[in-house]
Amino acid sequence: MAKAPAQKKDDKQIIRIFDTTLRDGEQAPGNSMNIEEKLRLARHLQKMNVDVIEAGFPIASDGDFEAVKKIAQLIKGPEIAGLCRSSEKDIDRAWEALKYAGEKGRIHTFIATSDIHMKYKLQMEPAKVLASAVKAVKRAAGYTPNVEFSCEDAVRTRREFLAEVVEAVIDAGATTVNIPDTVGYTIPSEYYDIIRYLKLNVPNIEKAIISVHCHNDLGLSVANSIAAIQAGARQVECTINGIGERAGNCSLEEFVMILRTRKDILPFACNVATELLTPASRLLTTVTGIGVQPNKAVVGANAFAHEAGIHQHGMLMEKTTYEIMTPESVGLSTNALVLGKHSGRHAFSKRLIELGFELDDEKLNHAFERFKTLADLKKEVFDEDLEAIAAEESRVEDRYKLDHITVTCGSFAVATATVQMEINGIAVRTAELGDGPVDATLKAIKKLTKSKAKLLQYNVGSITGGTDAQGEVTVRVSEGDHNVVGKGASTDIIEASAKAYIHALNRLNFKQKRLNASV
Ligand code: KIV
Ligand code: ZN
């Protein structure tokens, strides 16, 4: 079927991409990030050209405040947003962190407007909610003209009231009004109607940009975001890999690739460099330790794999028979060999930067030594290998470090692990017996760290193909209300297991520290 010619876009058809990986994304279980990790992702988002980076919720904890402040200080180009409730204390704290971004700092304030939230959560009458929203926006506008207001649970809000709030906050100074589907409840046609309703019933609506923020509880977040821009929304809030509260948020890579692939029927564009989408997805995965499912659209391992013979035949004859977008357009390097044992430090460092890792000299030297050792052990070194090394080397704030490990095991021997670690800079050592080498190793680590964490899951896989591939171990551990994922890679699977377990314990420790510091 012939495609219609792409339509010409003016500024009104540019969709602003508001990335909330570092705020809503980070709220998802197991996805918490420290300041360095957030900064690393923010640098990549900057290179990707997103329009707005929501860096955190400054009043939530000192760590969040520092992360927003650092990103506001160091990231140039995108606007930097910080979330705050509609209270003076929240707004003041948000601006304290955001002011370093100058005119690019955006205060994002919100209050719930649906009957169910107002009655049970806020226990406030609608008139009081309206007054709070206006007061909050006025206070924020006293700091900056760049104010976004969100009507939390907008989709379940009575339309007349929603229109009233939107009109009032625009009058008070909001330049972006966000209409979130907080609980992922709507469907495309309904969401389209809500946005149209606001366009037709809010007299001052043209003075603000309409933003949408969709959750994925029913798997419709991306479809709903597309319907919203067709109805007139011009900012879409989304996250890398679609991470976020519960089932997640609108996936940035899916939304952006829909715009690019279907420009024949969607007369919109955005500024995102799509070639950086796969590296962004991988960077997030290495930071959080949580991978995407293989069949995930755009960035899943199978997204460009053609298994069936009939498909492969078609692909050989003409790629477009089964390929609607190219792997290159999303930055997939299809396991290209990138570096070998003769590669120098400069090439190594350059490739790490392209993958989103900027290490200081000491860490870079250490990572380079590991790369050389790996290149001796392994015939071919791939991007995934480099990412695993860089992810481990770039970790900071680690309380526990693995020094050495020796294991004896066999069909007749009782598995014994001797582990030496550094805890808060002090070397400690112990030995334990176990059912097998992994069990003995984890027991020894548990004893040294005095951890009470429970091991919920243990998975082992290989980073690339071949018997010389690095093994990658992923563990999930929990303690109290905290549940975290840890990853470790090595050509020795026992060492990978120890690293993954220690990574998880460090993350737990970080979470506990953060909770203690929070308000
Ligand atoms: O889902 C939601 O409603 C939010 C708002 C705070 C924007 O995350
Ligand atoms: Zn949300």
Short mmCIF file of C-alpha atoms and ligand atoms in Angstrom, two decimals:
data_model
loop_
_atom_site.label_atom_id
_atom_site.label_comp_id
_atom_site.label_asym_id
_atom_site.label_seq_id
_atom_site.Cartn_x
_atom_site.Cartn_y
_atom_site.Cartn_z
CA MET A 1 0.00 0.00 0.00
CA ALA A 2 1.42 3.42 -0.97
CA LYS A 3 2.26 5.65 1.96
CA ALA A 4 0.79 9.15 2.14
CA PRO A 5 3.44 11.88 1.85
CA ALA A 6 4.78 13.05 5.19
CA GLN A 7 3.06 16.23 6.28
CA LYS A 8 5.04 19.39 6.98
CA LYS A 9 5.40 20.21 10.65
CA ASP A 10 5.36 23.64 12.18
CA ASP A 11 6.26 24.42 15.79
CA LYS A 12 2.74 23.54 16.84
CA GLN A 13 3.37 19.95 15.80
CA ILE A 14 6.55 19.51 17.79
CA ILE A 15 5.97 17.20 20.73
CA ARG A 16 8.04 18.03 23.77
CA ILE A 17 9.54 14.97 25.45
CA PHE A 18 9.49 15.20 29.24
CA ASP A 19 11.53 12.36 30.67
CA THR A 20 10.61 11.28 34.19
CA THR A 21 12.86 8.20 34.48
CA LEU A 22 14.69 9.83 37.37
CA ARG A 23 11.48 10.65 39.26
CA ASP A 24 8.44 8.49 38.45
CA GLY A 25 10.71 5.77 37.06
CA GLU A 26 12.82 5.74 40.15
CA GLN A 27 9.72 5.29 42.33
CA ALA A 28 9.25 1.78 40.92
CA PRO A 29 10.34 -1.10 43.19
CA GLY A 30 14.03 -1.93 42.82
CA ASN A 31 14.78 1.12 40.65
CA SER A 32 16.22 3.55 43.17
CA MET A 33 19.39 5.28 42.01
CA ASN A 34 22.10 7.19 43.78
CA ILE A 35 23.26 10.66 42.76
CA GLU A 36 26.07 9.47 40.48
CA GLU A 37 23.76 7.05 38.71
CA LYS A 38 21.13 9.73 38.20
CA LEU A 39 23.74 12.09 36.83
CA ARG A 40 25.00 9.46 34.41
CA LEU A 41 21.51 8.94 33.06
CA ALA A 42 20.86 12.68 32.94
CA ARG A 43 23.99 13.12 30.80
CA HIS A 44 22.68 10.53 28.39
CA LEU A 45 19.23 12.17 28.30
CA GLN A 46 20.95 15.46 27.52
CA LYS A 47 22.77 13.85 24.57
CA MET A 48 19.48 12.34 23.45
CA ASN A 49 17.99 15.83 23.30
CA VAL A 50 14.97 15.34 25.51
CA ASP A 51 13.24 18.65 26.24
CA VAL A 52 12.73 18.23 29.98
CA ILE A 53 14.41 15.99 32.56
CA GLU A 54 12.40 15.50 35.73
CA ALA A 55 15.31 14.89 38.08
CA GLY A 56 13.50 13.99 41.30
CA PHE A 57 11.26 15.05 44.15
CA PRO A 58 13.51 17.38 46.17
CA ILE A 59 11.61 17.30 49.45
CA ALA A 60 11.40 13.50 49.49
CA SER A 61 14.92 13.02 50.87
CA ASP A 62 18.28 14.72 51.12
CA GLY A 63 19.58 12.36 48.45
CA ASP A 64 16.83 13.40 46.04
CA PHE A 65 17.46 17.05 46.79
CA GLU A 66 21.18 16.69 46.09
CA ALA A 67 20.54 14.77 42.87
CA VAL A 68 18.18 17.46 41.54
CA LYS A 69 20.62 20.19 42.56
CA LYS A 70 23.59 18.49 40.91
CA ILE A 71 21.68 17.84 37.70
CA ALA A 72 20.44 21.46 37.69
CA GLN A 73 24.05 22.61 38.09
CA LEU A 74 25.68 20.36 35.53
CA ILE A 75 23.23 19.51 32.76
CA LYS A 76 22.91 22.11 30.03
CA GLY A 77 20.31 22.04 27.27
CA PRO A 78 17.17 20.36 28.59
CA GLU A 79 14.96 22.03 31.17
CA ILE A 80 15.29 20.47 34.62
CA ALA A 81 12.10 19.82 36.57
CA GLY A 82 11.59 18.93 40.21
CA LEU A 83 8.32 17.62 41.60
CA CYS A 84 6.59 19.07 44.64
CA ARG A 85 3.22 18.85 46.31
CA SER A 86 1.10 21.98 46.48
CA SER A 87 2.57 23.17 49.73
CA GLU A 88 4.84 26.13 50.41
CA LYS A 89 7.48 23.97 52.08
CA ASP A 90 7.67 21.60 49.08
CA ILE A 91 7.78 24.39 46.52
CA ASP A 92 10.49 26.33 48.36
CA ARG A 93 12.62 23.22 48.72
CA ALA A 94 12.17 22.35 45.05
CA TRP A 95 13.32 25.79 43.95
CA GLU A 96 16.31 25.65 46.27
CA ALA A 97 17.55 22.71 44.18
CA LEU A 98 16.29 23.90 40.80
CA LYS A 99 17.51 27.50 40.92
CA TYR A 100 20.93 26.35 39.68
CA ALA A 101 19.36 25.66 36.28
CA GLY A 102 18.34 29.34 36.01
CA GLU A 103 15.61 29.90 33.46
CA LYS A 104 15.75 26.20 32.57
CA GLY A 105 14.54 25.24 36.05
CA ARG A 106 10.94 24.07 36.15
CA ILE A 107 8.80 23.74 39.25
CA HIS A 108 6.32 20.91 38.80
CA THR A 109 3.61 21.08 41.43
CA PHE A 110 0.53 18.88 41.77
CA ILE A 111 -2.60 18.11 43.73
CA ALA A 112 -5.26 15.45 43.19
CA THR A 113 -8.55 16.61 41.64
CA SER A 114 -10.69 13.46 41.38
CA ASP A 115 -13.55 13.01 43.85
CA ILE A 116 -12.10 9.76 45.13
CA HIS A 117 -8.67 11.28 45.86
CA MET A 118 -10.09 14.51 47.32
CA LYS A 119 -12.44 12.62 49.62
CA TYR A 120 -10.22 9.78 50.86
CA LYS A 121 -6.63 10.88 50.39
CA LEU A 122 -6.71 14.64 50.81
CA GLN A 123 -9.94 14.86 52.82
CA MET A 124 -10.48 18.25 51.27
CA GLU A 125 -13.47 19.91 49.62
CA PRO A 126 -13.08 20.74 45.91
CA ALA A 127 -13.09 24.49 46.62
CA LYS A 128 -10.15 24.05 48.98
CA VAL A 129 -8.26 21.93 46.43
CA LEU A 130 -8.82 24.61 43.81
CA ALA A 131 -7.57 27.30 46.18
CA SER A 132 -4.48 25.24 47.08
CA ALA A 133 -3.65 24.66 43.42
CA VAL A 134 -3.86 28.37 42.65
CA LYS A 135 -1.85 29.32 45.72
CA ALA A 136 0.86 26.77 44.88
CA VAL A 137 1.18 27.94 41.28
CA LYS A 138 1.37 31.58 42.38
CA ARG A 139 4.13 30.75 44.84
CA ALA A 140 6.05 28.78 42.20
CA ALA A 141 5.57 31.57 39.66
CA GLY A 142 7.17 33.94 42.16
CA TYR A 143 10.39 31.96 41.62
CA THR A 144 10.21 31.17 37.91
CA PRO A 145 7.89 31.63 34.94
CA ASN A 146 8.49 27.95 34.13
CA VAL A 147 5.72 26.31 36.15
CA GLU A 148 3.98 23.02 35.44
CA PHE A 149 0.83 22.05 37.28
CA SER A 150 -0.54 18.49 37.38
CA CYS A 151 -4.12 17.53 38.25
CA GLU A 152 -3.35 14.15 39.80
CA ASP A 153 -5.87 11.48 38.74
CA ALA A 154 -7.19 13.87 36.07
CA VAL A 155 -8.79 11.04 34.12
CA ARG A 156 -11.20 10.24 36.99
CA THR A 157 -11.87 13.92 37.70
CA ARG A 158 -15.28 15.42 36.89
CA ARG A 159 -14.72 17.24 33.62
CA GLU A 160 -16.29 20.54 34.68
CA PHE A 161 -14.07 20.63 37.76
CA LEU A 162 -11.00 19.64 35.74
CA ALA A 163 -11.66 22.51 33.34
CA GLU A 164 -12.17 24.91 36.26
CA VAL A 165 -8.83 23.92 37.87
CA VAL A 166 -6.95 24.09 34.57
CA GLU A 167 -8.32 27.56 33.80
CA ALA A 168 -7.50 28.82 37.30
CA VAL A 169 -3.91 27.52 37.35
CA ILE A 170 -3.19 28.99 33.93
CA ASP A 171 -4.47 32.35 35.20
CA ALA A 172 -2.21 31.92 38.23
CA GLY A 173 0.87 31.43 36.02
CA ALA A 174 1.16 27.76 34.99
CA THR A 175 2.73 27.51 31.54
CA THR A 176 2.28 23.74 31.27
CA VAL A 177 -0.80 21.88 32.49
CA ASN A 178 -0.50 18.17 32.92
CA ILE A 179 -3.51 15.84 32.69
CA PRO A 180 -2.23 12.56 34.12
CA ASP A 181 -3.81 9.16 33.92
CA THR A 182 -2.37 8.43 37.34
CA VAL A 183 -3.86 4.95 37.69
CA GLY A 184 -3.62 3.82 34.06
CA TYR A 185 -7.39 3.60 33.72
CA THR A 186 -8.32 5.38 30.53
CA ILE A 187 -8.51 4.13 26.94
CA PRO A 188 -7.44 6.09 23.84
CA SER A 189 -10.86 7.34 22.71
CA GLU A 190 -11.78 8.53 26.21
CA TYR A 191 -8.44 10.26 26.72
CA TYR A 192 -8.79 11.94 23.33
CA ASP A 193 -12.20 13.28 24.43
CA ILE A 194 -10.82 14.63 27.71
CA ILE A 195 -8.07 16.59 25.96
CA ARG A 196 -10.53 17.86 23.32
CA TYR A 197 -12.95 18.86 26.07
CA LEU A 198 -10.25 20.98 27.72
CA LYS A 199 -9.27 22.53 24.39
CA LEU A 200 -12.89 23.52 23.80
CA ASN A 201 -13.96 24.49 27.32
CA VAL A 202 -10.99 26.22 28.94
CA PRO A 203 -10.97 29.78 27.60
CA ASN A 204 -7.26 30.46 28.27
CA ILE A 205 -6.00 26.99 27.23
CA GLU A 206 -3.86 28.39 24.39
CA LYS A 207 -1.68 30.16 26.95
CA ALA A 208 -0.30 26.84 28.21
CA ILE A 209 1.08 23.63 26.80
CA ILE A 210 -1.07 20.58 27.51
CA SER A 211 1.00 17.70 28.84
CA VAL A 212 0.02 14.07 29.30
CA HIS A 213 1.39 11.51 31.71
CA CYS A 214 0.11 7.97 31.28
CA HIS A 215 0.56 4.94 33.47
CA ASN A 216 0.51 1.47 32.02
CA ASP A 217 -1.78 -0.52 34.33
CA LEU A 218 -3.86 -1.72 31.39
CA GLY A 219 -1.01 -1.71 28.89
CA LEU A 220 -2.34 1.42 27.15
CA SER A 221 0.06 4.15 28.21
CA VAL A 222 1.69 4.58 24.82
CA ALA A 223 -1.59 4.31 22.86
CA ASN A 224 -3.20 6.83 25.20
CA SER A 225 -0.29 9.26 24.75
CA ILE A 226 -0.65 9.02 20.97
CA ALA A 227 -4.40 9.71 21.22
CA ALA A 228 -3.66 12.71 23.42
CA ILE A 229 -1.34 14.37 20.92
CA GLN A 230 -3.91 13.81 18.20
CA ALA A 231 -6.32 15.73 20.41
CA GLY A 232 -3.91 18.62 20.96
CA ALA A 233 -1.48 17.72 23.78
CA ARG A 234 2.05 18.91 23.02
CA GLN A 235 4.13 17.43 25.83
CA VAL A 236 4.41 13.73 26.62
CA GLU A 237 5.81 12.48 29.91
CA CYS A 238 7.57 9.17 29.61
CA THR A 239 10.43 7.02 30.89
CA ILE A 240 13.21 4.88 29.46
CA ASN A 241 12.11 1.23 29.27
CA GLY A 242 8.68 2.43 30.48
CA ILE A 243 9.70 2.09 34.13
CA GLY A 244 7.56 3.77 36.77
CA GLU A 245 5.03 3.26 39.52
CA ARG A 246 3.32 -0.20 39.36
CA ALA A 247 3.11 -1.26 35.69
CA GLY A 248 5.18 1.76 34.68
CA ASN A 249 4.81 4.84 32.51
CA CYS A 250 4.60 5.51 28.78
CA SER A 251 7.79 4.09 27.27
CA LEU A 252 9.91 6.85 25.76
CA GLU A 253 11.47 4.61 23.09
CA GLU A 254 8.11 3.25 21.93
CA PHE A 255 6.47 6.67 21.77
CA VAL A 256 9.37 8.27 19.91
CA MET A 257 9.67 5.41 17.42
CA ILE A 258 5.93 5.55 16.69
CA LEU A 259 6.35 9.22 15.76
CA ARG A 260 9.31 8.39 13.55
CA THR A 261 7.88 5.25 11.94
CA ARG A 262 4.34 6.51 11.35
CA LYS A 263 5.03 10.05 10.26
CA ASP A 264 2.84 9.26 7.24
CA ILE A 265 -0.25 9.48 9.44
CA LEU A 266 1.05 11.30 12.52
CA PRO A 267 2.03 14.85 11.52
CA PHE A 268 4.27 15.35 14.56
CA ALA A 269 7.96 15.32 15.38
CA CYS A 270 10.17 15.46 18.43
CA ASN A 271 13.81 16.34 19.00
CA VAL A 272 15.04 13.01 20.36
CA ALA A 273 18.10 11.40 18.73
CA THR A 274 16.63 7.93 18.21
CA GLU A 275 20.08 6.36 17.65
CA LEU A 276 20.67 6.79 21.37
CA LEU A 277 17.58 4.83 22.44
CA THR A 278 19.18 1.39 22.75
CA PRO A 279 22.21 2.74 24.65
CA ALA A 280 19.76 4.57 26.97
CA SER A 281 17.82 1.40 27.62
CA ARG A 282 21.01 -0.56 28.34
CA LEU A 283 22.45 2.16 30.52
CA LEU A 284 19.33 2.14 32.67
CA THR A 285 19.44 -1.65 32.88
CA THR A 286 23.05 -1.65 34.03
CA VAL A 287 22.31 1.04 36.61
CA THR A 288 19.22 -0.59 38.13
CA GLY A 289 20.08 -4.21 37.44
CA ILE A 290 16.60 -4.73 36.00
CA GLY A 291 16.47 -5.84 32.38
CA VAL A 292 13.64 -5.54 29.87
CA GLN A 293 11.74 -8.58 28.64
CA PRO A 294 13.16 -10.02 25.40
CA ASN A 295 10.01 -9.18 23.43
CA LYS A 296 9.87 -5.55 24.60
CA ALA A 297 9.10 -3.29 21.62
CA VAL A 298 12.06 -1.32 20.22
CA VAL A 299 14.73 -2.26 22.80
CA GLY A 300 14.06 -5.91 23.70
CA ALA A 301 16.69 -8.49 22.72
CA ASN A 302 14.28 -10.00 20.16
CA ALA A 303 12.94 -6.72 18.77
CA PHE A 304 14.97 -7.17 15.57
CA ALA A 305 15.51 -10.95 15.61
CA HIS A 306 13.87 -12.78 12.73
CA GLU A 307 13.67 -16.45 13.64
CA ALA A 308 11.18 -18.04 11.27
CA GLY A 309 12.65 -19.23 7.97
CA ILE A 310 9.95 -17.52 5.93
CA HIS A 311 10.73 -14.21 7.61
CA GLN A 312 14.47 -14.64 7.09
CA HIS A 313 13.89 -15.39 3.43
CA GLY A 314 11.76 -12.29 3.03
CA MET A 315 14.35 -10.18 4.84
CA LEU A 316 17.10 -11.37 2.49
CA MET A 317 15.01 -10.43 -0.55
CA GLU A 318 13.86 -7.04 0.78
CA LYS A 319 14.34 -5.81 4.34
CA THR A 320 11.09 -3.87 4.51
CA THR A 321 9.05 -7.07 4.11
CA TYR A 322 9.32 -7.63 7.85
CA GLU A 323 11.24 -4.64 9.17
CA ILE A 324 9.29 -1.44 9.85
CA MET A 325 12.29 0.34 11.39
CA THR A 326 15.99 -0.42 11.15
CA PRO A 327 18.15 -1.60 14.08
CA GLU A 328 20.51 1.29 13.26
CA SER A 329 17.72 3.85 13.71
CA VAL A 330 17.47 2.85 17.38
CA GLY A 331 21.23 2.53 17.84
CA LEU A 332 21.42 -1.24 17.95
CA SER A 333 24.97 -2.33 17.22
CA THR A 334 23.90 -6.00 16.72
CA ASN A 335 26.75 -7.41 18.75
CA ALA A 336 29.43 -5.77 16.62
CA LEU A 337 32.89 -6.51 17.87
CA VAL A 338 33.99 -3.17 19.26
CA LEU A 339 37.35 -3.63 20.89
CA GLY A 340 40.07 -6.25 21.08
CA LYS A 341 43.14 -6.86 23.19
CA HIS A 342 45.20 -4.45 21.13
CA SER A 343 42.82 -1.55 21.64
CA GLY A 344 44.23 1.38 23.56
CA ARG A 345 42.98 3.25 26.59
CA HIS A 346 41.76 6.14 24.45
CA ALA A 347 39.53 3.95 22.27
CA PHE A 348 38.30 2.18 25.38
CA SER A 349 37.41 5.43 27.14
CA LYS A 350 35.74 6.84 24.00
CA ARG A 351 33.54 3.78 23.66
CA LEU A 352 32.54 3.94 27.32
CA ILE A 353 31.51 7.57 26.89
CA GLU A 354 29.40 6.60 23.87
CA LEU A 355 27.74 3.98 26.07
CA GLY A 356 27.00 6.60 28.73
CA PHE A 357 29.84 5.99 31.22
CA GLU A 358 32.20 8.81 32.12
CA LEU A 359 34.66 7.45 34.67
CA ASP A 360 37.27 9.42 36.57
CA ASP A 361 40.93 8.58 35.91
CA GLU A 362 41.31 6.09 38.72
CA LYS A 363 38.16 4.18 37.84
CA LEU A 364 38.99 4.32 34.15
CA ASN A 365 42.43 2.81 34.79
CA HIS A 366 40.89 0.03 36.82
CA ALA A 367 38.22 -0.62 34.21
CA PHE A 368 40.87 -0.65 31.49
CA GLU A 369 42.91 -3.25 33.39
CA ARG A 370 39.82 -5.42 33.68
CA PHE A 371 39.10 -4.99 30.00
CA LYS A 372 42.65 -6.12 29.12
CA THR A 373 42.32 -9.18 31.34
CA LEU A 374 38.98 -9.98 29.76
CA ALA A 375 40.32 -9.46 26.25
CA ASP A 376 43.02 -12.04 27.04
CA LEU A 377 40.46 -14.54 28.28
CA LYS A 378 37.86 -13.93 25.65
CA LYS A 379 38.33 -13.86 21.91
CA GLU A 380 35.85 -11.07 21.34
CA VAL A 381 34.76 -8.20 23.56
CA PHE A 382 31.33 -6.70 22.91
CA ASP A 383 29.50 -3.57 24.06
CA GLU A 384 27.64 -5.65 26.62
CA ASP A 385 30.96 -6.78 28.16
CA LEU A 386 32.15 -3.19 28.39
CA GLU A 387 28.86 -2.11 29.95
CA ALA A 388 29.15 -4.80 32.61
CA ILE A 389 32.69 -3.71 33.52
CA ALA A 390 31.85 0.00 33.47
CA ALA A 391 28.70 -0.49 35.54
CA GLU A 392 30.67 -2.21 38.27
CA GLU A 393 33.53 0.25 38.18
CA SER A 394 31.30 3.31 38.27
CA ARG A 395 29.48 2.30 41.42
CA VAL A 396 30.06 4.68 44.29
CA GLU A 397 28.98 4.79 47.89
CA ASP A 398 29.67 1.06 48.15
CA ARG A 399 29.99 -0.05 51.73
CA TYR A 400 30.92 -3.62 50.83
CA LYS A 401 33.60 -4.62 48.34
CA LEU A 402 34.82 -8.05 47.25
CA ASP A 403 38.57 -8.55 47.54
CA HIS A 404 39.24 -12.27 46.96
CA ILE A 405 37.40 -15.49 46.79
CA THR A 406 38.65 -19.10 46.77
CA VAL A 407 36.33 -22.04 46.41
CA THR A 408 36.90 -25.77 46.65
CA CYS A 409 34.23 -28.12 45.44
CA GLY A 410 33.69 -31.34 43.52
CA SER A 411 31.47 -34.42 43.47
CA PHE A 412 33.08 -35.75 46.66
CA ALA A 413 34.25 -32.57 48.48
CA VAL A 414 32.10 -30.42 50.75
CA ALA A 415 31.95 -27.06 49.00
CA THR A 416 33.97 -24.48 50.92
CA ALA A 417 34.31 -20.79 50.16
CA THR A 418 36.89 -18.45 51.63
CA VAL A 419 35.90 -14.84 51.06
CA GLN A 420 37.81 -11.68 51.79
CA MET A 421 35.92 -8.40 51.66
CA GLU A 422 36.43 -4.77 52.49
CA ILE A 423 33.73 -3.37 54.74
CA ASN A 424 33.88 0.38 55.27
CA GLY A 425 37.51 0.22 54.16
CA ILE A 426 38.53 -2.59 56.56
CA ALA A 427 39.60 -6.02 55.25
CA VAL A 428 37.74 -8.98 56.76
CA ARG A 429 37.85 -12.68 55.91
CA THR A 430 35.91 -15.85 56.66
CA ALA A 431 35.18 -19.35 55.33
CA GLU A 432 31.89 -21.24 55.10
CA LEU A 433 30.68 -24.64 53.95
CA GLY A 434 27.66 -24.99 51.71
CA ASP A 435 25.50 -27.23 49.52
CA GLY A 436 27.50 -26.08 46.56
CA PRO A 437 30.07 -23.38 45.71
CA VAL A 438 27.49 -20.61 45.27
CA ASP A 439 25.72 -21.46 48.52
CA ALA A 440 29.04 -21.51 50.42
CA THR A 441 30.08 -18.17 48.89
CA LEU A 442 26.82 -16.37 49.69
CA LYS A 443 26.86 -17.77 53.23
CA ALA A 444 30.37 -16.40 53.77
CA ILE A 445 29.32 -12.97 52.50
CA LYS A 446 26.24 -13.01 54.69
CA LYS A 447 28.37 -13.82 57.71
CA LEU A 448 30.88 -11.05 57.00
CA THR A 449 28.22 -8.41 56.38
CA LYS A 450 25.94 -9.65 59.19
CA SER A 451 23.13 -9.17 56.71
CA LYS A 452 19.60 -10.34 57.47
CA ALA A 453 18.54 -10.04 53.85
CA LYS A 454 16.63 -12.92 52.25
CA LEU A 455 17.66 -14.21 48.85
CA LEU A 456 14.46 -14.31 46.78
CA GLN A 457 15.80 -15.07 43.35
CA TYR A 458 19.05 -16.17 41.73
CA ASN A 459 19.53 -16.26 37.95
CA VAL A 460 22.55 -16.90 35.86
CA GLY A 461 22.94 -16.08 32.19
CA SER A 462 25.68 -15.20 29.76
CA ILE A 463 26.30 -11.68 28.54
CA THR A 464 27.19 -12.76 25.01
CA GLY A 465 27.52 -16.12 23.26
CA GLY A 466 30.36 -18.69 23.48
CA THR A 467 31.89 -20.74 26.29
CA ASP A 468 34.34 -17.93 27.01
CA ALA A 469 31.47 -15.44 27.54
CA GLN A 470 31.17 -13.52 30.78
CA GLY A 471 28.55 -15.00 33.04
CA GLU A 472 26.06 -12.56 34.46
CA VAL A 473 24.32 -13.27 37.73
CA THR A 474 21.21 -11.42 38.86
CA VAL A 475 19.91 -11.75 42.39
CA ARG A 476 16.87 -10.30 44.11
CA VAL A 477 17.08 -9.87 47.86
CA SER A 478 14.75 -8.35 50.41
CA GLU A 479 14.93 -7.02 53.91
CA GLY A 480 11.90 -5.52 55.63
CA ASP A 481 10.02 -3.46 53.05
CA HIS A 482 13.00 -3.18 50.72
CA ASN A 483 13.42 -5.33 47.69
CA VAL A 484 16.45 -4.84 45.43
CA VAL A 485 18.20 -6.39 42.48
CA GLY A 486 21.96 -6.90 42.22
CA LYS A 487 24.09 -7.84 39.22
CA GLY A 488 27.60 -9.16 38.81
CA ALA A 489 29.61 -10.26 35.80
CA SER A 490 32.76 -12.30 35.42
CA THR A 491 34.11 -15.16 33.32
CA ASP A 492 33.97 -17.08 36.63
CA ILE A 493 30.37 -17.72 37.64
CA ILE A 494 31.15 -18.00 41.37
CA GLU A 495 32.82 -14.61 41.35
CA ALA A 496 29.86 -13.20 39.37
CA SER A 497 27.52 -14.59 42.06
CA ALA A 498 29.52 -12.99 44.86
CA LYS A 499 29.57 -9.65 43.05
CA ALA A 500 25.83 -9.75 42.38
CA TYR A 501 25.05 -10.53 46.01
CA ILE A 502 27.37 -7.78 47.27
CA HIS A 503 25.87 -5.33 44.77
CA ALA A 504 22.40 -6.11 46.13
CA LEU A 505 23.55 -5.67 49.73
CA ASN A 506 25.07 -2.29 48.82
CA ARG A 507 21.81 -1.23 47.23
CA LEU A 508 19.89 -2.29 50.33
CA ASN A 509 22.30 -0.33 52.45
CA PHE A 510 21.87 2.72 50.22
CA LYS A 511 18.09 2.45 50.42
CA GLN A 512 18.13 2.20 54.19
CA LYS A 513 20.44 5.21 54.46
CA ARG A 514 18.20 7.19 52.17
CA LEU A 515 15.11 6.30 54.13
CA ASN A 516 16.76 7.38 57.35
CA ALA A 517 17.66 10.72 55.79
CA SER A 518 14.22 11.36 54.30
CA VAL A 519 11.63 13.70 55.76
O1 KIV B 1 0.99 9.76 37.97
C1 KIV B 1 0.87 10.93 38.35
O2 KIV B 1 -0.20 11.50 38.47
C2 KIV B 1 2.10 11.65 38.68
C3 KIV B 1 1.95 13.11 38.91
C4 KIV B 1 2.61 13.54 40.16
C5 KIV B 1 2.41 13.86 37.71
O3 KIV B 1 3.17 11.07 38.68
ZN ZN B 2 3.03 9.17 37.53
#
